[in-house]
Structure formats: C-alpha cells, structure tokens
Amino acid sequence: MSPLPSVVSLFREMRILGIPINEFMLNILINNYCLMHRVDCAFSLLPIHLKSGIPLNVVTFTTLRELFAENKVTDAVVLFKKLVREKILEPNEVMYGTVMNGLSKRGHTEKTLSLLHLMEQGSTKPDTFKYNIVIDALCKDRNLDAAINLLNEMKQKNIPPDRVTYNSLIDGLCKLGLWEKFKTLFSEMVNLNIYPNVNTFNILIDGLCKEGKVEDAEEGMKCRVGKGVEPDIITYNAIMDGYCLRGQVDRARRIFDIMIDKCIEPDIISYNVLINGYGKKKKVAKAMQLLGEISQRGSKPNTVTYNTILQGLFVVGRIGDAKRVYAEMLSRGPVPNSSTHRTLLKGYFRYGLVEVYFRYGLVEEAMSLFNKLKINREDTDIELYNVVINGLCKNGKLDEAQSVFENLSLIGLPPDVRTYNTMITGFCIQGLLDEAKSMLRKMEKNRCLPNNVTYNVFVQGFLKWSKFSEMRTFMKEMADRGFSFDASTAGFLLNVVRENPSVLDMIPELHSKNNY
DNA sequence: TTAGGGTTAG
C-alpha cells in the first residue's frame, strides 16, 4: 500500500536496529522498488543477497518482472541464463511463465518458443498456459502455420487446449481473412466440448468489421442477444470502429447512442474510436466536442485520445490548435509518448512547405522538438528518425537529412528498411540516382533486405529523370527478385507513357505480360 | 509473510 517509499525507510531503520534480514524481507523490498519503477535500485539489492549469504530464490527473480516492463529484455535474459546455467536456482512454473510472457509481449517469439522447448527437457513441464502464450505470440506474428503446429503438438502430448487457445487461433485466422480455416477450427473446438464465449464472439465481430462486413457483424450481434452471449463494451467498440473504418462515422455515432441506451457506459476506447472517425472525416469540431464530453462523463482522456485529436487537427491544417492541444497535454494532460512525437513532427513537416506564406517556421519548430527529444533521450525509436529524415527530404533539406541519417550509426540505432527507402526517395527526388544506388548497396551490406517499396521508388526515380536504359536493367533485377510495380508506380508510368509514347519502344519489356 | 500466466476493441 502507498506510500511506497516508507517501505524503504522502514527497511533502513530495521538494518540500523540490527534486525536480521531474511529472504522474504529482501524480496518484499525488491518488489517495492519494482512497484516504484526503480528497477535499478531493485537490481542493486542483489549483491546484498550474496553478501549476507541469503540465497536468491525464484521469487526474487520473478519479482524482477519489471525488467520486462521497462524493456530491459537483454538484462532479464542474461540474468535468467546465468541463474539457470550456474544452477543458482531451478526455475519453477511461475518463473517460466513470467519470462515467457515478458518475452512474448515484446515481440521475442522465437525466444519464447525456445523456452517452451527448454521446459520440456527439464522437470517443470509446460502446461496449457505456457502453450497459449506461444500460440498467441505466433498468431500475432501472423505465423498461423506454426501456431497450428503447436496446437497439434499439444494434442499429441495430452496437454489439453482450452478456449483461450482456440480464441487466439481464431483471432489469428480472422485477421488474415482465412475464413475457411476458421470454420474448420471452430467445429473442431465445439467437437471437443469447448464452447465459444463473449471473447470468441468479439474476436469474430472484430474480424468481420476489419473486412468491412460491419452489417454482418451488427446482424450477428443482434442474433446473439438473449441467447447466452450478450454484447459488451468491446463488441460495441469493435462495431463502431468498423463503421469509422468505412468512413461512416454517423452510423458509428448511432451505435454509440444505442450503447448508452442499453446502459453500457462508453469507455475511453469508445471515445477514441469516435474521435478518430470524426477526425478522418475532417469533422474536427465534433471531435473536439467529444473530447470535452469525456471528463463530463467521468472518464479521462488518455495519450491515445490526444494523439488522435492531434492527427485530426493536422489533417485539416489547424496547426495553431495542434500546438495548443500539445501544450495542454504537457501542462495537465496524459504523458506524451513516441506516437505523440511522431504525429507532431509529421504534422509540422507536412505543412513545412506552406510556411513561407504563413511564416510559421514549421520545419524549425519540428527540428526544435526533435532536438528536445534528443536531449531527453526520447529519440530511441527508429520510426521517429524516419519521420524526421522524410520530413527534411520533402522540405528540400537533403543535406540535413543525410546528417541525421549518418548520426544513426553513432548512436547505435540501426536504420530499418523504411529509413533506407526514405533516403533513397530523397536522392531520387533530387535526381541523385548514383547516391540512391549506393544507399541500396549500403542497405544490403548492413543486411537490411530491400522490399517492394525500395524497387518502386527506384523505378519512379528512373522514370522521373528519363533514365530509361538504366530502368530496363533495374526492372530485370526487380522481376528476378519477385517484386512488381505498385499502384503508384503504375499511375506514374501511365502519365510518362501518355506524354512520351516512345518510352514503350525504349523499354520493350513493358509490352510483355510478365509480372510487371 | 514475497512472485506469474494465456484470448477480444482505440
């Protein structure tokens, strides 16, 4: 119970009084530091364990789960391996569960899977829970084949899959639109006497909504009423989002009102969904009005709410309002996150080119925010850099973009495929095709595989600067690698050919019915 | 007396 710091002072007092420390006390203290988000302090207690001859136990380690919360996955894994390898402790169910969950939630599916297999060799055998963690992670990675293989492995080893196992798999299948496989799995589940619940139902509703089949979803919801599975706030939110995705924010609003009539209190996600819907339809006044209503209804806007509002304001170019909303956020709102910063930077750069008319100095504004983030060490996200590099390129500041790019290796943040694509686009816009090509070589050297976007950017660059013979050579390599023109390149190409039909003679491949 | 866990909505 709060206040937590008093635990620390109590502990100090006990030490001064010479009261002997035992493992329980140390674990409580470590746990307390973790609750205060002071993993560093918690970690620094480990030597006391050793000095006082108090053995580290599995509880000590599990208490350090905060390591995962603070994204210190490497530290956590190093410690885990050390403890196991040096036989300092034998992991139990709880310890495996903590580590696997920590790893899987941070995208380390491979490591989670290998722990599952490690467990099989030891004395603590994996149970349904452990399998479910891995199956869900595989589904989230869209690796449904591997997930279904694990389901079969469970059956072979007589570890019974349960409703959660099937719900994870159904969600994975729905998100990929694999409806036939869903039907098979659904009947398999029912045959095993595992019955769908409101979660299964919501997963399905959401799957339909994401496919644009919102009426089907709504119909499905109405059918179930009074038949055991009642729609809940998640059902309504999913349907509202489905309508918003199709641009039908007014229909979403009607669902919102129906929900209130049924005495289901909208939560912050309901508001965020609607605010996003209004923002996308450029109805910013409505969005702002909803923002005001949130506190009246006893809820509180969160970071996502503000990020969504900011996006909406930038869509209609209300930069002054966006700045005011951000200032409000800093003074009395939720803490901005990396998404807030990306939204702001993207917005400032987007309107950077109109600044000469309005004298906003938006590129400078963006760079000043970026520099603040660097000082606060809040620039650890490659996506943030991608926004800045792209913004500089689009505002004709290729040199600055290049120096930001060069800086990445100094701070040890590896560029991703988008970073390279952005730089290549920047070079192509300026007609610096040799620099673009050398960037392509650099990315391959750094083992970052070019993707379809990379190749399309090059093709557009060659077209823009009328380098047709180079384009021919390049197209061959592109086809060999299994890439093809995207819609944007196709449109670009059509315009070029319309203006200069002889391009078709210079690139005869364009006539052939291959995968271009 | 201390520790963990799985599924759905923004």
GROMACS .gro file of C-alpha atoms (C1' of nucleotides) in nm, chain A residues 7 11 21-35 42 45-46 49 54-65 89, chain B residues 1-3:
model
   37
    7VAL     CA    1   0.893   0.065   0.293
   11PHE     CA    2   1.393  -0.132   0.589
   21ILE     CA    3   1.734  -0.964   0.718
   22ASN     CA    4   1.581  -1.271   0.560
   23GLU     CA    5   1.490  -1.362   0.205
   24PHE     CA    6   1.127  -1.256   0.247
   25MET     CA    7   1.224  -0.908   0.351
   26LEU     CA    8   1.466  -0.867   0.066
   27ASN     CA    9   1.208  -0.988  -0.183
   28ILE     CA   10   0.948  -0.750  -0.043
   29LEU     CA   11   1.194  -0.466  -0.077
   30ILE     CA   12   1.284  -0.564  -0.432
   31ASN     CA   13   0.916  -0.589  -0.520
   32ASN     CA   14   0.861  -0.248  -0.365
   33TYR     CA   15   1.131  -0.090  -0.577
   34CYS     CA   16   0.980  -0.251  -0.884
   35LEU     CA   17   0.641  -0.103  -0.796
   42ALA     CA   18   1.595  -0.337  -0.710
   45LEU     CA   19   1.998  -0.522  -0.389
   46LEU     CA   20   2.112  -0.846  -0.549
   49HIS     CA   21   2.169  -1.132  -0.116
   54ILE     CA   22   2.081  -1.514   0.169
   55PRO     CA   23   2.007  -1.736  -0.128
   56LEU     CA   24   1.837  -1.588  -0.432
   57ASN     CA   25   1.515  -1.774  -0.491
   58VAL     CA   26   1.268  -1.796  -0.776
   59VAL     CA   27   1.053  -1.530  -0.612
   60THR     CA   28   1.342  -1.283  -0.623
   61PHE     CA   29   1.376  -1.333  -0.993
   62THR     CA   30   1.005  -1.324  -1.067
   63THR     CA   31   0.973  -1.000  -0.873
   64LEU     CA   32   1.213  -0.852  -1.123
   65ARG     CA   33   0.945  -0.889  -1.394
   89LEU     CA   34   1.817  -2.177  -0.886
  517DT     C1'   35   0.498  -1.336   0.519
  518DT     C1'   36   0.740  -1.238  -0.100
  519DA     C1'   37   0.637  -1.384  -0.733
   0.00000   0.00000   0.00000
